[in-house]
PDB file of C-alpha atoms in Angstrom:
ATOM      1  CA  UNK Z 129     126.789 118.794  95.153  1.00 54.00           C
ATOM      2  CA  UNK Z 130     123.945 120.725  94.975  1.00 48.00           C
ATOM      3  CA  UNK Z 131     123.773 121.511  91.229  1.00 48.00           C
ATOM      4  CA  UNK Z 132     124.095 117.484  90.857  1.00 46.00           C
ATOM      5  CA  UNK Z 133     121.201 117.467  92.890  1.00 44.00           C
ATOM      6  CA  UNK Z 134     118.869 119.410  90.786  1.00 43.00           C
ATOM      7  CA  UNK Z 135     120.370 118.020  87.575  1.00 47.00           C
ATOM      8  CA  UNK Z 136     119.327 115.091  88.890  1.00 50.00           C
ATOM      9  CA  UNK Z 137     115.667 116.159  90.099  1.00 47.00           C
ATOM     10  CA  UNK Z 138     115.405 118.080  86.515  1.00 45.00           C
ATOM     11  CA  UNK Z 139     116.176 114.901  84.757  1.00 52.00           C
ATOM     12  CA  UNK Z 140     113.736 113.033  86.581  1.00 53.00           C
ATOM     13  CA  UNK Z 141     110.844 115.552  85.389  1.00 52.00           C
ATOM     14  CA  UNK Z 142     111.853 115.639  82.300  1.00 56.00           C
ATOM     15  CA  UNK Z 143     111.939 111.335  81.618  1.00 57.00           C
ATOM     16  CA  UNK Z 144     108.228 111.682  83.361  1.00 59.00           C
ATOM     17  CA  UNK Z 145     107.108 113.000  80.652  1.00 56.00           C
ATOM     18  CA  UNK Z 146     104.236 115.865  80.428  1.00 59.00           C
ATOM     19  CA  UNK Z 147     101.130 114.126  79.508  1.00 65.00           C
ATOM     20  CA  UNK Z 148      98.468 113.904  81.589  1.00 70.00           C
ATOM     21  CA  UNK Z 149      96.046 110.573  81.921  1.00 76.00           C
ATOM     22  CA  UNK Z 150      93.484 110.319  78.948  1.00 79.00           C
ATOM     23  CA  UNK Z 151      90.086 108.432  78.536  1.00 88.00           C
ATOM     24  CA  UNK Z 152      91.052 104.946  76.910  1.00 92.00           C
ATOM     25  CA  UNK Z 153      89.154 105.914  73.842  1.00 91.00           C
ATOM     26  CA  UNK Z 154      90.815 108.863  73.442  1.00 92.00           C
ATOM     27  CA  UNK Z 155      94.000 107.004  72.789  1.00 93.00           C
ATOM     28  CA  UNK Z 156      93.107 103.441  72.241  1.00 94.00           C
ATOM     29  CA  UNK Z 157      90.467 101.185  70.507  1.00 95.00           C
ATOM     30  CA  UNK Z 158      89.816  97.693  71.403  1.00 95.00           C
ATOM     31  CA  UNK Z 159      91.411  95.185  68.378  1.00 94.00           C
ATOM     32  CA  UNK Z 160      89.738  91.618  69.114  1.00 92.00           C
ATOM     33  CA  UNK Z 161      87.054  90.112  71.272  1.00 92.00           C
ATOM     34  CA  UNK Z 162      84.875  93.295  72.568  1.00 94.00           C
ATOM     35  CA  UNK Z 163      82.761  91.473  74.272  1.00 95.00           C
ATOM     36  CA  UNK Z 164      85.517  90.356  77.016  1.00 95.00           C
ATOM     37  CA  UNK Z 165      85.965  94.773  77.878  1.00 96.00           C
ATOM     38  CA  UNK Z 166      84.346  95.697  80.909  1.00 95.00           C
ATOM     39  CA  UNK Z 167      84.148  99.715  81.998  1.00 92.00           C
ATOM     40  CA  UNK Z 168      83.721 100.756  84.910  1.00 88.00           C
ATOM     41  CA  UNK Z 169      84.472 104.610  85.534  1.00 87.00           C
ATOM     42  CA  UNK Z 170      87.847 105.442  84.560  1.00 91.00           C
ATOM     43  CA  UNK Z 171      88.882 101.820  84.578  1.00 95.00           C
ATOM     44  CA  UNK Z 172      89.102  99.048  81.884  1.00 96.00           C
ATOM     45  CA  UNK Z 173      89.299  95.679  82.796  1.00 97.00           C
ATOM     46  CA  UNK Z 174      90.342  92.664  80.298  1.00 97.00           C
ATOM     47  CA  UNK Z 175      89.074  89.621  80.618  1.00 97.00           C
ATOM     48  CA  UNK Z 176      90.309  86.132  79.947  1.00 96.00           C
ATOM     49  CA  UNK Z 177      88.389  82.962  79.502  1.00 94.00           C
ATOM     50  CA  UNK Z 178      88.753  79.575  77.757  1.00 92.00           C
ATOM     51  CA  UNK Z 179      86.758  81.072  75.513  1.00 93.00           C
ATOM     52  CA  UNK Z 180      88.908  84.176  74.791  1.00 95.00           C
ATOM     53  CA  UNK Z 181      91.192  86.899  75.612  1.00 94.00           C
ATOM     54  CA  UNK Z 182      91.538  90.373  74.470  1.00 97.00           C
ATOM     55  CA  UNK Z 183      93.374  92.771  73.016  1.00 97.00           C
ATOM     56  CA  UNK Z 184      93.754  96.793  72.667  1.00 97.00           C
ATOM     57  CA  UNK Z 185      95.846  99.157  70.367  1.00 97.00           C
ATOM     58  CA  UNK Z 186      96.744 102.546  69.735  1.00 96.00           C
ATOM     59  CA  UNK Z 187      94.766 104.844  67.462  1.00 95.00           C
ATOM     60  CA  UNK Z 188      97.989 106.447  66.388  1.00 95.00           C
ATOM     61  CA  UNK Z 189     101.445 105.469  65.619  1.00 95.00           C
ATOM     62  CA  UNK Z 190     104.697 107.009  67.247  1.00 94.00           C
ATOM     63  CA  UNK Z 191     108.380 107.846  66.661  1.00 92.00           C
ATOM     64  CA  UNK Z 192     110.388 108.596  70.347  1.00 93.00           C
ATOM     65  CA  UNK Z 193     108.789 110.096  73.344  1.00 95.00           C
ATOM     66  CA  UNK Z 194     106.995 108.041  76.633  1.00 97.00           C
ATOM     67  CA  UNK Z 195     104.127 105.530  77.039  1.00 97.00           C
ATOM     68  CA  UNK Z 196     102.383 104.681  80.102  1.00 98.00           C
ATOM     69  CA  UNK Z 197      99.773 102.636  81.440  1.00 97.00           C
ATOM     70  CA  UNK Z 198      98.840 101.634  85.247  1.00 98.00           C
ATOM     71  CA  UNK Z 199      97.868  98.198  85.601  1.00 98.00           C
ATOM     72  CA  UNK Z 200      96.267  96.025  88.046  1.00 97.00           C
ATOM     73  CA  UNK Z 201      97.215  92.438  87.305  1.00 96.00           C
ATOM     74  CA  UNK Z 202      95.303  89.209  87.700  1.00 95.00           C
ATOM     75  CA  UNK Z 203      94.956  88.534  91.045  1.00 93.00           C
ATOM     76  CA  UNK Z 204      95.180  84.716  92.298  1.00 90.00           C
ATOM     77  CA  UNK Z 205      96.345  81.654  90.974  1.00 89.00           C
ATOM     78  CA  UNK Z 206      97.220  83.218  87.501  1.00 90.00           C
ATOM     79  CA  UNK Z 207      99.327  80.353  86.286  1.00 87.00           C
ATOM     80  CA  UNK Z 208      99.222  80.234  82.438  1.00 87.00           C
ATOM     81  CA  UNK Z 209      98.256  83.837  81.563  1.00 92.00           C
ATOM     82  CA  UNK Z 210     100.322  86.177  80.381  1.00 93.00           C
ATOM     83  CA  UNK Z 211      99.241  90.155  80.403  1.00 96.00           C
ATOM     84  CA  UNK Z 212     101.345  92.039  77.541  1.00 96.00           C
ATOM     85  CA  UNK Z 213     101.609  95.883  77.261  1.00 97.00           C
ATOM     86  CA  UNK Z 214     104.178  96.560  74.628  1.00 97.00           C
ATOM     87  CA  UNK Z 215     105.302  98.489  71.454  1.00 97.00           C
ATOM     88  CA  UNK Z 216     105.544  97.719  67.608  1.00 96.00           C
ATOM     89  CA  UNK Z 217     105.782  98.491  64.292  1.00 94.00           C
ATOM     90  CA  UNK Z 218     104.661  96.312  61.217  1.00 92.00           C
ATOM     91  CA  UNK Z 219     105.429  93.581  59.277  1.00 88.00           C
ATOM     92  CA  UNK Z 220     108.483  91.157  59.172  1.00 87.00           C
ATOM     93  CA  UNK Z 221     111.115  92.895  59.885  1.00 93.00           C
ATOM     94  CA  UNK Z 222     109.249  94.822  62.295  1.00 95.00           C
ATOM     95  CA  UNK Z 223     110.795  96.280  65.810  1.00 96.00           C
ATOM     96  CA  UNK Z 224     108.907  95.804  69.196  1.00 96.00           C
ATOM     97  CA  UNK Z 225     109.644  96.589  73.090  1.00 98.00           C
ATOM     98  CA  UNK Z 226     107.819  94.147  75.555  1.00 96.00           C
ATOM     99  CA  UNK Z 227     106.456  94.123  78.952  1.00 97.00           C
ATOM    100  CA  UNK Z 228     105.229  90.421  79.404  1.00 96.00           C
ATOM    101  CA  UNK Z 229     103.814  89.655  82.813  1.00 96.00           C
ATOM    102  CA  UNK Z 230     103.721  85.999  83.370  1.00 92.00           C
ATOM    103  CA  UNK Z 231     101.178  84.455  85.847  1.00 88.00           C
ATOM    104  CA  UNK Z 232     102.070  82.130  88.424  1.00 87.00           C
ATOM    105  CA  UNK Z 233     100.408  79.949  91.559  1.00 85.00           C
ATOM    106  CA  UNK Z 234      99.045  81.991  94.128  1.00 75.00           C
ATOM    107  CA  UNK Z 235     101.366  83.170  96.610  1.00 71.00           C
ATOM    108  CA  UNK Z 236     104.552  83.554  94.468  1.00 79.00           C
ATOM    109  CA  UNK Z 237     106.013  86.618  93.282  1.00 82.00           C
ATOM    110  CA  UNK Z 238     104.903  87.975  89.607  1.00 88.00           C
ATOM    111  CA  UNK Z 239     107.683  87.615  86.848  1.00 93.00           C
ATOM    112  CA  UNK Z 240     108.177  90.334  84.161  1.00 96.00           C
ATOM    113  CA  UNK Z 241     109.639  89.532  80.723  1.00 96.00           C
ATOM    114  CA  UNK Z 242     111.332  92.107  78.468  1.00 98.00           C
ATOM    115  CA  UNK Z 243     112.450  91.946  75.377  1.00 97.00           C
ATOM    116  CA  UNK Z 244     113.206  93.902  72.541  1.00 97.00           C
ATOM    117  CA  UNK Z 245     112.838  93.184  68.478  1.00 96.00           C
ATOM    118  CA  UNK Z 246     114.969  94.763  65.997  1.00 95.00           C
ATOM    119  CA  UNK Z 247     114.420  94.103  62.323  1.00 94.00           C
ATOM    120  CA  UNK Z 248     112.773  91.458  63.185  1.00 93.00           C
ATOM    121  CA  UNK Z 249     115.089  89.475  65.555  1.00 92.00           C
ATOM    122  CA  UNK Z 250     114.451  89.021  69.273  1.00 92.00           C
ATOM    123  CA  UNK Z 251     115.776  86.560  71.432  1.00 93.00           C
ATOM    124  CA  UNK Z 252     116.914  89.799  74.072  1.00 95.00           C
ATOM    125  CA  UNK Z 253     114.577  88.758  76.746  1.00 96.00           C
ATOM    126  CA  UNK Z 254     114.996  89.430  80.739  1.00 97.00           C
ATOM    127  CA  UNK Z 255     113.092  88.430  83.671  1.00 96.00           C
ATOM    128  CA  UNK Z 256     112.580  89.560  87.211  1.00 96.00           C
ATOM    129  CA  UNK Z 257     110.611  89.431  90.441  1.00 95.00           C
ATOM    130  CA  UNK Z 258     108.224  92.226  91.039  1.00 95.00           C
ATOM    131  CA  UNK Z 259     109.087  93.583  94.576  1.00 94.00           C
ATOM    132  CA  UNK Z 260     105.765  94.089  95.311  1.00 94.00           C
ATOM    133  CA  UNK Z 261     102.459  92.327  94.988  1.00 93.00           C
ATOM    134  CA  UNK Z 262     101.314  93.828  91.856  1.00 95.00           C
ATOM    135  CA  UNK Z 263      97.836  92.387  91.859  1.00 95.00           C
ATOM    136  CA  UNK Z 264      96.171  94.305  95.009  1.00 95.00           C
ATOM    137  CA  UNK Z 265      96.719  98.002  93.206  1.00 96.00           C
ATOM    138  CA  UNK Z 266      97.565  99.959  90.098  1.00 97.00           C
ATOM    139  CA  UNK Z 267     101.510 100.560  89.284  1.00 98.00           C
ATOM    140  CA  UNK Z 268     102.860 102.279  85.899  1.00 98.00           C
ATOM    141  CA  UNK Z 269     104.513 100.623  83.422  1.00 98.00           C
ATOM    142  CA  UNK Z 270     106.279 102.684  80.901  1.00 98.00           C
ATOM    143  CA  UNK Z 271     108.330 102.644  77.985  1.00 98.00           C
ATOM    144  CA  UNK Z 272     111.039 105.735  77.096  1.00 97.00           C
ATOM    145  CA  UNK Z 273     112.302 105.793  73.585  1.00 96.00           C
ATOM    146  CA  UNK Z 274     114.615 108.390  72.187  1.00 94.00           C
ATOM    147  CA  UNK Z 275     117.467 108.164  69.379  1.00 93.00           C
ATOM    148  CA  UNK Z 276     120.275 107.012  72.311  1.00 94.00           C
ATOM    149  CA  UNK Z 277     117.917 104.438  74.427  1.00 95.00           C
ATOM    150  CA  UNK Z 278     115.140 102.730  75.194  1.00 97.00           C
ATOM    151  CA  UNK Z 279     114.771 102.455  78.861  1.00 98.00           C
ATOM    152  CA  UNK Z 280     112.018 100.440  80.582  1.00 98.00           C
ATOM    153  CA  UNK Z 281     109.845 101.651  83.611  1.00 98.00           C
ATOM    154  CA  UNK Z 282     108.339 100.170  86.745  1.00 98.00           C
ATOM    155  CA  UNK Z 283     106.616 103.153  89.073  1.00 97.00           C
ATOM    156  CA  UNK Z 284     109.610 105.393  87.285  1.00 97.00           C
ATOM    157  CA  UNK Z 285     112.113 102.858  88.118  1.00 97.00           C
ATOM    158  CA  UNK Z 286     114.296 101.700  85.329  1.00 98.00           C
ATOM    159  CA  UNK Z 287     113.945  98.016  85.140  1.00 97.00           C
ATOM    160  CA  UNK Z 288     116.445  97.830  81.455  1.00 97.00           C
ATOM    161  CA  UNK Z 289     118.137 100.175  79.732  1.00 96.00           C
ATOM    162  CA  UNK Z 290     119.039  99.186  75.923  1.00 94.00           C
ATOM    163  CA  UNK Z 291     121.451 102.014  74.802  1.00 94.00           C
ATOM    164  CA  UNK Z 292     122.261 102.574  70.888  1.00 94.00           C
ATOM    165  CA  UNK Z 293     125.289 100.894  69.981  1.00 94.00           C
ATOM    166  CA  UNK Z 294     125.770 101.592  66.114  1.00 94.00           C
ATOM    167  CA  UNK Z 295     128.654 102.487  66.870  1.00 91.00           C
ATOM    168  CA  UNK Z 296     129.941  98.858  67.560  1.00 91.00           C
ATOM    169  CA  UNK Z 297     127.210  97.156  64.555  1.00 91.00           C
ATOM    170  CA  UNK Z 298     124.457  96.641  66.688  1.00 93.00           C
ATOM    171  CA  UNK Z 299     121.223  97.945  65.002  1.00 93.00           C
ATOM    172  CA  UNK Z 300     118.762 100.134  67.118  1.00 95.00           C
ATOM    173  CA  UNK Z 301     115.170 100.846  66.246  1.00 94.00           C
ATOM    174  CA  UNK Z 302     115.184 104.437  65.072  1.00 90.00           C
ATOM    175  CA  UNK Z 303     113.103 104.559  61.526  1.00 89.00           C
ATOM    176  CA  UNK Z 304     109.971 102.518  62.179  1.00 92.00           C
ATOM    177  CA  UNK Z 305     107.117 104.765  63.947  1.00 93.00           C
ATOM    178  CA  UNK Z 306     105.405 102.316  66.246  1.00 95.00           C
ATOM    179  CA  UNK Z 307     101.842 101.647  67.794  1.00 96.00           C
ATOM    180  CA  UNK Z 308     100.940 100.824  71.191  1.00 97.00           C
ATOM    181  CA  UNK Z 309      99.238  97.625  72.178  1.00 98.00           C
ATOM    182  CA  UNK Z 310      98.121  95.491  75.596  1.00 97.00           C
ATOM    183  CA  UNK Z 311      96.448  91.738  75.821  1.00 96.00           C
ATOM    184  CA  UNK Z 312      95.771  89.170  78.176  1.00 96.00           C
ATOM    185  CA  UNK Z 313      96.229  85.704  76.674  1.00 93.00           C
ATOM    186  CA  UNK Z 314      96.541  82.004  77.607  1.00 89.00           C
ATOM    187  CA  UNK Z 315     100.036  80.926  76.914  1.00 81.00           C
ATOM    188  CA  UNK Z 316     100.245  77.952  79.399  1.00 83.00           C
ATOM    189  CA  UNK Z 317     102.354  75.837  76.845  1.00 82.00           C
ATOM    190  CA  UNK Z 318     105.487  78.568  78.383  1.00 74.00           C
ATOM    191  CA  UNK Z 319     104.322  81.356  80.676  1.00 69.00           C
ATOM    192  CA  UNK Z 320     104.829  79.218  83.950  1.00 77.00           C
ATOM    193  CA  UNK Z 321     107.975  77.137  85.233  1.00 77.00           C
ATOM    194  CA  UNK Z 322     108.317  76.717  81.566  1.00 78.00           C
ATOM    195  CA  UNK Z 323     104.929  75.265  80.755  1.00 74.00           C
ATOM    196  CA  UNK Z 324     105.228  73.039  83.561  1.00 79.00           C
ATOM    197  CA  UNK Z 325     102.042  74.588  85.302  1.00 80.00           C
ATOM    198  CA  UNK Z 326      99.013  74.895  83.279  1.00 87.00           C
ATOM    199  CA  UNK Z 327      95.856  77.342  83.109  1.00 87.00           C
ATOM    200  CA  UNK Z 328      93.236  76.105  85.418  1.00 87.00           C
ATOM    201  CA  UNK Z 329      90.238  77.091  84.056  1.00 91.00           C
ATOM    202  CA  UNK Z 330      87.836  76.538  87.271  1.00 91.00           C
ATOM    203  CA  UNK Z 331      89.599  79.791  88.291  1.00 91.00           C
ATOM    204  CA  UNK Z 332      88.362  81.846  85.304  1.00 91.00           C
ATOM    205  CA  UNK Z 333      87.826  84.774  84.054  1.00 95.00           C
ATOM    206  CA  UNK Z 334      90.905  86.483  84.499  1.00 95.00           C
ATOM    207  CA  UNK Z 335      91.108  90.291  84.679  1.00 96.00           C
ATOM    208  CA  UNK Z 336      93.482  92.505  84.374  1.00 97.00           C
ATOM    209  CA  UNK Z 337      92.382  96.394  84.982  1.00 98.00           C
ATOM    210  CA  UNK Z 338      93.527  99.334  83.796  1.00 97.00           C
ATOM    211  CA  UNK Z 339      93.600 103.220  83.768  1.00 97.00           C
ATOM    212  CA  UNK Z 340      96.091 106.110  83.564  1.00 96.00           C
ATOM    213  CA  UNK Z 341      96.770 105.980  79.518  1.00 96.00           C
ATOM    214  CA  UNK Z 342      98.999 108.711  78.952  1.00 96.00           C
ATOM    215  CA  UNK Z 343     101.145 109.235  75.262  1.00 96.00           C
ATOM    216  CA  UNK Z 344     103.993 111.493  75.622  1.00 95.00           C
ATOM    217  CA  UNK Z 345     105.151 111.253  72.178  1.00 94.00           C
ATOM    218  CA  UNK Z 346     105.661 112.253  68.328  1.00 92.00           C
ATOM    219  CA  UNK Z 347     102.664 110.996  66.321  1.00 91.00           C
ATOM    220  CA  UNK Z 348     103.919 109.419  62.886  1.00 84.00           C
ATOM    221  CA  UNK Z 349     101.796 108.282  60.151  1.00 71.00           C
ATOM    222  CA  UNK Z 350     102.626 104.330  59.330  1.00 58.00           C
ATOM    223  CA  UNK Z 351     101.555 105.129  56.101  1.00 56.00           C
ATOM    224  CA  UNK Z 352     105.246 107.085  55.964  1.00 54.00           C
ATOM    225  CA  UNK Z 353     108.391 105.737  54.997  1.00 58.00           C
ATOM    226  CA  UNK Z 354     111.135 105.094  57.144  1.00 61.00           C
ATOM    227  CA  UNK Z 355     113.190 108.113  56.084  1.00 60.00           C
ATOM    228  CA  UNK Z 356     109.944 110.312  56.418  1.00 61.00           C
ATOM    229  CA  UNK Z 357     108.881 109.056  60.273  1.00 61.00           C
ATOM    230  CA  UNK Z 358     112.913 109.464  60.914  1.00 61.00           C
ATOM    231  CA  UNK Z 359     112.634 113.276  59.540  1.00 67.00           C
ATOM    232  CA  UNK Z 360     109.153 113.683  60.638  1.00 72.00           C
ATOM    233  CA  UNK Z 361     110.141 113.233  64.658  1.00 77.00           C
ATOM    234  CA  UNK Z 362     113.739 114.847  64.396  1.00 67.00           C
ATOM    235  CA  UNK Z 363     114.800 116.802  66.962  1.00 57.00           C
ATOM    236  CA  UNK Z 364     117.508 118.126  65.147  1.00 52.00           C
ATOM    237  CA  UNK Z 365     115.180 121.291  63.814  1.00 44.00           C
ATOM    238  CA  UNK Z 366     114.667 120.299  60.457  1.00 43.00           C
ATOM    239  CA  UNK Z 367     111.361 118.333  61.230  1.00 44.00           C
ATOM    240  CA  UNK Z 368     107.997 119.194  62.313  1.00 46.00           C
ATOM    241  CA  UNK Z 369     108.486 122.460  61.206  1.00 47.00           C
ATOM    242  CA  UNK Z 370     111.961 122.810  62.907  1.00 56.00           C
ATOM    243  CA  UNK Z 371     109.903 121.583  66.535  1.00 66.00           C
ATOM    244  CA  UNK Z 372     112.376 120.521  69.297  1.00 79.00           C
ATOM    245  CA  UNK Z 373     111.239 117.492  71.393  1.00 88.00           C
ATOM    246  CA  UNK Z 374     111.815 117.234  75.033  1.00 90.00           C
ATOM    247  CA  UNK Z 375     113.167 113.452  74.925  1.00 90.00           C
ATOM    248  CA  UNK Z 376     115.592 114.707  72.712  1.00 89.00           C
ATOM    249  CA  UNK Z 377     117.173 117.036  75.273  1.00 91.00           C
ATOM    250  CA  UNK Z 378     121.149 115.933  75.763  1.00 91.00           C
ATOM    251  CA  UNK Z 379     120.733 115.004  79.625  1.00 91.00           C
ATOM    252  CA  UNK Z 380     118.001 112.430  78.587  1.00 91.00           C
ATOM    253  CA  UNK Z 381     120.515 110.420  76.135  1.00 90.00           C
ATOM    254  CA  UNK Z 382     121.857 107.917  79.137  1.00 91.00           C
ATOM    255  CA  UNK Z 383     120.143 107.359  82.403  1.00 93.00           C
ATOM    256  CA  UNK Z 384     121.538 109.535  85.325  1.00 93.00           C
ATOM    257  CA  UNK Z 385     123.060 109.013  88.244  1.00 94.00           C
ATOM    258  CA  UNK Z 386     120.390 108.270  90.026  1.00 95.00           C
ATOM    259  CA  UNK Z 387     118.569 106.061  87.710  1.00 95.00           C
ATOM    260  CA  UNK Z 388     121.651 103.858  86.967  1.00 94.00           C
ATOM    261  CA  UNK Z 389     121.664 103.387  90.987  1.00 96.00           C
ATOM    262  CA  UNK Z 390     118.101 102.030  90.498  1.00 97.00           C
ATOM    263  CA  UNK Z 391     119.098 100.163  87.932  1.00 96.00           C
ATOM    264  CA  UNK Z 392     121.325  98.244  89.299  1.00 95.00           C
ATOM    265  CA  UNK Z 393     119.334  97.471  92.261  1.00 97.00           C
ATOM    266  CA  UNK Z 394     116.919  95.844  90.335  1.00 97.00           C
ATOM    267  CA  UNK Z 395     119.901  94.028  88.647  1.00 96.00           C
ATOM    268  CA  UNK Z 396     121.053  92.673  91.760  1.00 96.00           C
ATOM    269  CA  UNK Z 397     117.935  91.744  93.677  1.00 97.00           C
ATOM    270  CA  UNK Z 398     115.760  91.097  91.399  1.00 97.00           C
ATOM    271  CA  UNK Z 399     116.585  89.806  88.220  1.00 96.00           C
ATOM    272  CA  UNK Z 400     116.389  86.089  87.685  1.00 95.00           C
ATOM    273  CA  UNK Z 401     117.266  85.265  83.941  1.00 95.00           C
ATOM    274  CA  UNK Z 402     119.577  87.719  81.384  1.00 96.00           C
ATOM    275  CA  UNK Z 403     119.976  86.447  78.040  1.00 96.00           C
ATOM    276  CA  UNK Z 404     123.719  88.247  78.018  1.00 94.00           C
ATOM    277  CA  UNK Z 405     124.728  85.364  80.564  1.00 94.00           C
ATOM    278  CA  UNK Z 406     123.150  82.238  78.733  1.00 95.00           C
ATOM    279  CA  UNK Z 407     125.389  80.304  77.409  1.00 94.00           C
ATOM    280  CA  UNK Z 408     123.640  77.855  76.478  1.00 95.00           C
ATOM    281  CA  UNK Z 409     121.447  80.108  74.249  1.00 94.00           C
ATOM    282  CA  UNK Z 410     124.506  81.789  73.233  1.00 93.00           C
ATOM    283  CA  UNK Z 411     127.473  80.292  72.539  1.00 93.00           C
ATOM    284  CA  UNK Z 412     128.889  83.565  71.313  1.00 93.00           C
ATOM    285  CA  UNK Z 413     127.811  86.599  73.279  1.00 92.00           C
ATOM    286  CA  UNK Z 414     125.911  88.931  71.850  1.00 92.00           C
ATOM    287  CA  UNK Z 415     127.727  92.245  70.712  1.00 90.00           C
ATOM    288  CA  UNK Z 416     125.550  94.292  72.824  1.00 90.00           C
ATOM    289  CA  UNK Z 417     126.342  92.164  75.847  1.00 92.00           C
ATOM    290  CA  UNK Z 418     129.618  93.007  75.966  1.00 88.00           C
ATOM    291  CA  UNK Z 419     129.626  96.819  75.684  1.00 79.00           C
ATOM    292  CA  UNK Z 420     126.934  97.164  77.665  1.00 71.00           C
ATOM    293  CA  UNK Z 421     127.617  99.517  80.972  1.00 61.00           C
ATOM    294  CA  UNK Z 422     124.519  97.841  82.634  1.00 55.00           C
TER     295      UNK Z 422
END
């Protein structure tokens, strides 16, 4: 019992990751509308308007490893906004892992979208109620990305786990290095009861803060072929000069014990919409669906 235990603390560590918080423009550089970024010590605030929104990316592109950002969301009657922190590669045939945080009246609970692109094709997406009120403080958001999973983060609670099924045909994003990206945006023809509720603009701007940028990962030239970022962020030995990577450690290829517990906690209580169970989306379910252990 014991030794479980401390596999299951080491594990823990290890999916935290060993970064510590950087400056934003350390790691990041603003991509659109610079005139709606506000500083304020350590903390970066977004701002949307009817004007505008904004928009931040990486300075670097990655293969595997951890991203995280604390966020303070948009406080108030947010209907119509949506604040993205997410993942992706390039062009068409691109792949992509997505936090989405839809706004809502005042008073409800927030609602996060995942999804996840591969080659190009989406339609994976997830939703849930926050269990907390994630507009009166920061809370982290990260995403974990190794050769076996991608595993989603709330406060270092997994929130979706998409494990590598290649075995059974399903493709999983393993060759494209990817860069890191966040925006606030209006998107009130969907964000809220399904476009129902619209931005009201009397209520504008619309912030959304941030701080704690950390980048646990393998930096990988875009520039690079897919075979090259593949071979560039082994962890088999043979690349970057025979370098072994921590997320590539054996106990981090499924979640542990622990973690699957969380897991499906959030599963039960909180989830409101999984594209595995819509039928009416799906009239075949998706391979993935049904090997699935989550």
């Amino acid at each position: 019992m014991a030794s479980s235990v401390f596999l299951g603390l080491w594990v823990s560590l290890l999916i935290l990751g060993f970064a510590s918080s950087a400056k934003f423009d350390e790691l990041f550089q603003p991509s659109w509308a610079f005139d709606h970024f506000n500083y304020e010590g350590d903390v970066l605030d977004l701002k949307l308007d009817n004007y505008s929104g904004a928009g931040f990316s990486s300075k670097s592109k990655y293969m595997f490893g951890k991203v995280t950002i604390q966020i303070k969301l948009v406080a108030g009657d947010s209907a119509g906004t949506v604040t993205a922190f997410y993942m992706s590669s390039d062009g068409p045939n691109h792949n992509e892992f997505d936090f989405e945080f839809l706004g809502n009246t005042s008073g409800e609970p927030y609602t996060v979208q995942t999804n996840i692109y591969v080659n190009g094709v989406g339609n994976r997406e997830q939703r849930l109620k926050l269990w907390f009120d994630p507009t009166t403080d920061f809370h982290s958001y990260s995403i974990f990305w190794n050769r076996r999973q991608v595993i989603f983060l709330v406060d270092e609670t997994p929130v979706r786990a998409h494990t590598n099924m290649e075995d059974k045909g399903v493709p999983f994003p393993r060759d494209q290095s990817m860069g890191v990206y966040s925006s606030i945006w209006n998107a009130d023809d969907w964000a809220t009861q399904g476009g129902r509720v619209k931005t009201d603009w009397s209520h504008s701007p619309f912030i959304a803060s941030y701080k704690g940028f950390q980048i646990d990962a393998c930096e990988c030239s875009s520039a690079t072929g897919a075979t090259a970022n593949a071979t560039c962020c082994s962890g088999s030995g043979s690349g970057d000069n025979g370098k072994k990577f921590w997320w590539d450690e054996p106990v981090l290829s499924e979640l542990n014990v622990h973690q699957s517990h969380q897991l499906l906690w959030v599963r039960a209580n909180h989830m409101i919409y999984d594209y595995c169970t819509d039928t009416a989306r799906f009239a075949v379910t998706p391979v993935e669906c049904i090997h699935h252990r989550h």
